[in-house]
């Protein structure tokens, strides 16, 4: 199963959402559980259909700052932890910061 991921900056640009793309009907349950254990929650956004019979699910994690924004320290810690989780679950293209999913508008 090929899984892709991307971080998308959220307005006021002090936090990101994490978007995970996977084959339709086959969500990576172990990855989603690991993200939940690290404090990431499913976004209120509905699952998005993607080309090639794929789905995209968004996750978010609130920080301690204004409107749930992340401090500089939280940003580094949160993104490093998320990248480690993604790598541990064989995500094919672990993103750095604001890398869009391929084919994203």
PDB file of C-alpha atoms in Angstrom:
ATOM      1  CA  UNK A   1       0.000   0.000   0.000  1.00  0.00           C
ATOM      2  CA  UNK A   2       1.465   3.362  -1.027  1.00  0.00           C
ATOM      3  CA  UNK A   3       0.839   6.152   1.463  1.00  0.00           C
ATOM      4  CA  UNK A   4       1.721   9.801   0.820  1.00  0.00           C
ATOM      5  CA  UNK A   5       1.685  12.723   3.255  1.00  0.00           C
ATOM      6  CA  UNK A   6       1.958  16.508   3.187  1.00  0.00           C
ATOM      7  CA  UNK A   7       1.914  19.357   5.678  1.00  0.00           C
ATOM      8  CA  UNK A   8      -0.293  22.327   4.758  1.00  0.00           C
ATOM      9  CA  UNK A   9       0.218  25.663   6.471  1.00  0.00           C
ATOM     10  CA  UNK A  10      -2.848  26.989   8.286  1.00  0.00           C
ATOM     11  CA  UNK A  11      -3.698  30.703   8.437  1.00  0.00           C
ATOM     12  CA  UNK A  12      -1.929  32.557  10.618  1.00  0.00           C
ATOM     13  CA  UNK A  13       0.833  30.229   9.492  1.00  0.00           C
ATOM     14  CA  UNK A  14       1.763  29.115  12.979  1.00  0.00           C
ATOM     15  CA  UNK A  15       0.536  25.549  12.578  1.00  0.00           C
ATOM     16  CA  UNK A  16       0.039  22.910   9.891  1.00  0.00           C
ATOM     17  CA  UNK A  17      -2.479  20.275   9.047  1.00  0.00           C
ATOM     18  CA  UNK A  18      -1.176  16.866   8.076  1.00  0.00           C
ATOM     19  CA  UNK A  19      -2.771  15.330   4.990  1.00  0.00           C
ATOM     20  CA  UNK A  20      -2.435  11.584   4.460  1.00  0.00           C
ATOM     21  CA  UNK A  21      -3.301  10.044   1.097  1.00  0.00           C
ATOM     22  CA  UNK A  22      -4.006   6.310   0.856  1.00  0.00           C
ATOM     23  CA  UNK A  23      -5.836   3.810  -1.381  1.00  0.00           C
ATOM     24  CA  UNK A  24      -9.615   4.273  -1.193  1.00  0.00           C
ATOM     25  CA  UNK A  25     -11.289   2.013   1.331  1.00  0.00           C
ATOM     26  CA  UNK A  26      -7.990   0.976   2.923  1.00  0.00           C
ATOM     27  CA  UNK A  27      -7.027   3.565   5.533  1.00  0.00           C
ATOM     28  CA  UNK A  28      -3.720   2.838   7.304  1.00  0.00           C
ATOM     29  CA  UNK A  29      -5.202   2.156  10.746  1.00  0.00           C
ATOM     30  CA  UNK A  30      -1.850   1.688  12.525  1.00  0.00           C
ATOM     31  CA  UNK A  31      -0.589   5.029  11.186  1.00  0.00           C
ATOM     32  CA  UNK A  32      -3.787   6.804  12.203  1.00  0.00           C
ATOM     33  CA  UNK A  33      -3.562   5.276  15.698  1.00  0.00           C
ATOM     34  CA  UNK A  34       0.068   6.390  16.056  1.00  0.00           C
ATOM     35  CA  UNK A  35      -0.852   9.944  15.021  1.00  0.00           C
ATOM     36  CA  UNK A  36      -3.731   9.956  17.534  1.00  0.00           C
ATOM     37  CA  UNK A  37      -1.356   8.757  20.272  1.00  0.00           C
ATOM     38  CA  UNK A  38       0.902  11.722  19.435  1.00  0.00           C
ATOM     39  CA  UNK A  39      -1.996  14.179  19.820  1.00  0.00           C
ATOM     40  CA  UNK A  40      -3.107  14.554  16.190  1.00  0.00           C
ATOM     41  CA  UNK A  41      -6.883  14.528  15.676  1.00  0.00           C
ATOM     42  CA  UNK A  42      -8.903  13.971  12.520  1.00  0.00           C
ATOM     43  CA  UNK A  43      -9.869  17.260  10.950  1.00  0.00           C
ATOM     44  CA  UNK A  44     -13.488  18.231  10.542  1.00  0.00           C
ATOM     45  CA  UNK A  45     -12.820  18.253   6.804  1.00  0.00           C
ATOM     46  CA  UNK A  46     -14.458  15.320   5.040  1.00  0.00           C
ATOM     47  CA  UNK A  47     -12.316  12.621   3.457  1.00  0.00           C
ATOM     48  CA  UNK A  48     -11.365  13.864  -0.023  1.00  0.00           C
ATOM     49  CA  UNK A  49     -11.443  11.634  -3.070  1.00  0.00           C
ATOM     50  CA  UNK A  50      -8.208  11.826  -5.069  1.00  0.00           C
ATOM     51  CA  UNK A  51      -7.350  10.636  -8.591  1.00  0.00           C
ATOM     52  CA  UNK A  52      -6.354   7.008  -9.001  1.00  0.00           C
ATOM     53  CA  UNK A  53      -8.943   5.618  -6.527  1.00  0.00           C
ATOM     54  CA  UNK A  54      -7.301   7.256  -3.527  1.00  0.00           C
ATOM     55  CA  UNK A  55      -8.525   9.193  -0.479  1.00  0.00           C
ATOM     56  CA  UNK A  56      -7.002  12.038   1.531  1.00  0.00           C
ATOM     57  CA  UNK A  57      -7.573  12.462   5.272  1.00  0.00           C
ATOM     58  CA  UNK A  58      -6.519  15.590   7.178  1.00  0.00           C
ATOM     59  CA  UNK A  59      -5.242  15.714  10.772  1.00  0.00           C
ATOM     60  CA  UNK A  60      -4.570  18.680  13.034  1.00  0.00           C
ATOM     61  CA  UNK A  61      -2.816  19.304  16.317  1.00  0.00           C
ATOM     62  CA  UNK A  62      -3.451  22.364  18.454  1.00  0.00           C
ATOM     63  CA  UNK A  63      -0.602  24.228  20.064  1.00  0.00           C
ATOM     64  CA  UNK A  64      -0.376  26.439  23.114  1.00  0.00           C
ATOM     65  CA  UNK A  65      -0.417  29.740  21.215  1.00  0.00           C
ATOM     66  CA  UNK A  66      -3.077  32.135  19.951  1.00  0.00           C
ATOM     67  CA  UNK A  67      -5.872  30.273  18.114  1.00  0.00           C
ATOM     68  CA  UNK A  68      -4.069  26.980  18.808  1.00  0.00           C
ATOM     69  CA  UNK A  69      -0.898  28.059  17.042  1.00  0.00           C
ATOM     70  CA  UNK A  70       2.434  26.405  17.724  1.00  0.00           C
ATOM     71  CA  UNK A  71       5.373  28.124  19.367  1.00  0.00           C
ATOM     72  CA  UNK A  72       8.735  27.827  17.605  1.00  0.00           C
ATOM     73  CA  UNK A  73       9.651  24.972  19.945  1.00  0.00           C
ATOM     74  CA  UNK A  74       6.301  23.236  19.424  1.00  0.00           C
ATOM     75  CA  UNK A  75       6.707  23.539  15.661  1.00  0.00           C
ATOM     76  CA  UNK A  76      10.081  21.815  15.670  1.00  0.00           C
ATOM     77  CA  UNK A  77       8.961  19.109  18.119  1.00  0.00           C
ATOM     78  CA  UNK A  78       5.578  18.481  16.494  1.00  0.00           C
ATOM     79  CA  UNK A  79       6.875  18.255  12.943  1.00  0.00           C
ATOM     80  CA  UNK A  80       9.864  16.088  13.927  1.00  0.00           C
ATOM     81  CA  UNK A  81       7.598  13.686  15.826  1.00  0.00           C
ATOM     82  CA  UNK A  82       5.101  13.535  12.941  1.00  0.00           C
ATOM     83  CA  UNK A  83       7.894  12.891  10.411  1.00  0.00           C
ATOM     84  CA  UNK A  84       9.230  10.066  12.616  1.00  0.00           C
ATOM     85  CA  UNK A  85       5.760   8.487  12.820  1.00  0.00           C
ATOM     86  CA  UNK A  86       5.290   8.772   9.059  1.00  0.00           C
ATOM     87  CA  UNK A  87       8.701   7.209   8.382  1.00  0.00           C
ATOM     88  CA  UNK A  88       8.013   4.379  10.851  1.00  0.00           C
ATOM     89  CA  UNK A  89       4.815   3.563   8.949  1.00  0.00           C
ATOM     90  CA  UNK A  90       6.481   3.400   5.531  1.00  0.00           C
ATOM     91  CA  UNK A  91       5.102   6.639   4.129  1.00  0.00           C
ATOM     92  CA  UNK A  92       6.787   6.882   0.744  1.00  0.00           C
ATOM     93  CA  UNK A  93       7.551  10.615   0.798  1.00  0.00           C
ATOM     94  CA  UNK A  94       7.941  11.962   4.332  1.00  0.00           C
ATOM     95  CA  UNK A  95       7.465  15.744   3.988  1.00  0.00           C
ATOM     96  CA  UNK A  96       9.626  18.413   5.515  1.00  0.00           C
ATOM     97  CA  UNK A  97       7.368  21.408   6.116  1.00  0.00           C
ATOM     98  CA  UNK A  98       4.908  22.614   3.507  1.00  0.00           C
ATOM     99  CA  UNK A  99       5.354  20.050   0.752  1.00  0.00           C
ATOM    100  CA  UNK A 100       2.124  19.698  -1.255  1.00  0.00           C
ATOM    101  CA  UNK A 101       0.851  16.276  -2.268  1.00  0.00           C
ATOM    102  CA  UNK A 102       1.622  15.503  -5.885  1.00  0.00           C
ATOM    103  CA  UNK A 103      -1.233  16.633  -8.091  1.00  0.00           C
ATOM    104  CA  UNK A 104      -2.597  19.003  -5.466  1.00  0.00           C
ATOM    105  CA  UNK A 105      -4.026  22.234  -6.795  1.00  0.00           C
TER     106      UNK A 105
END
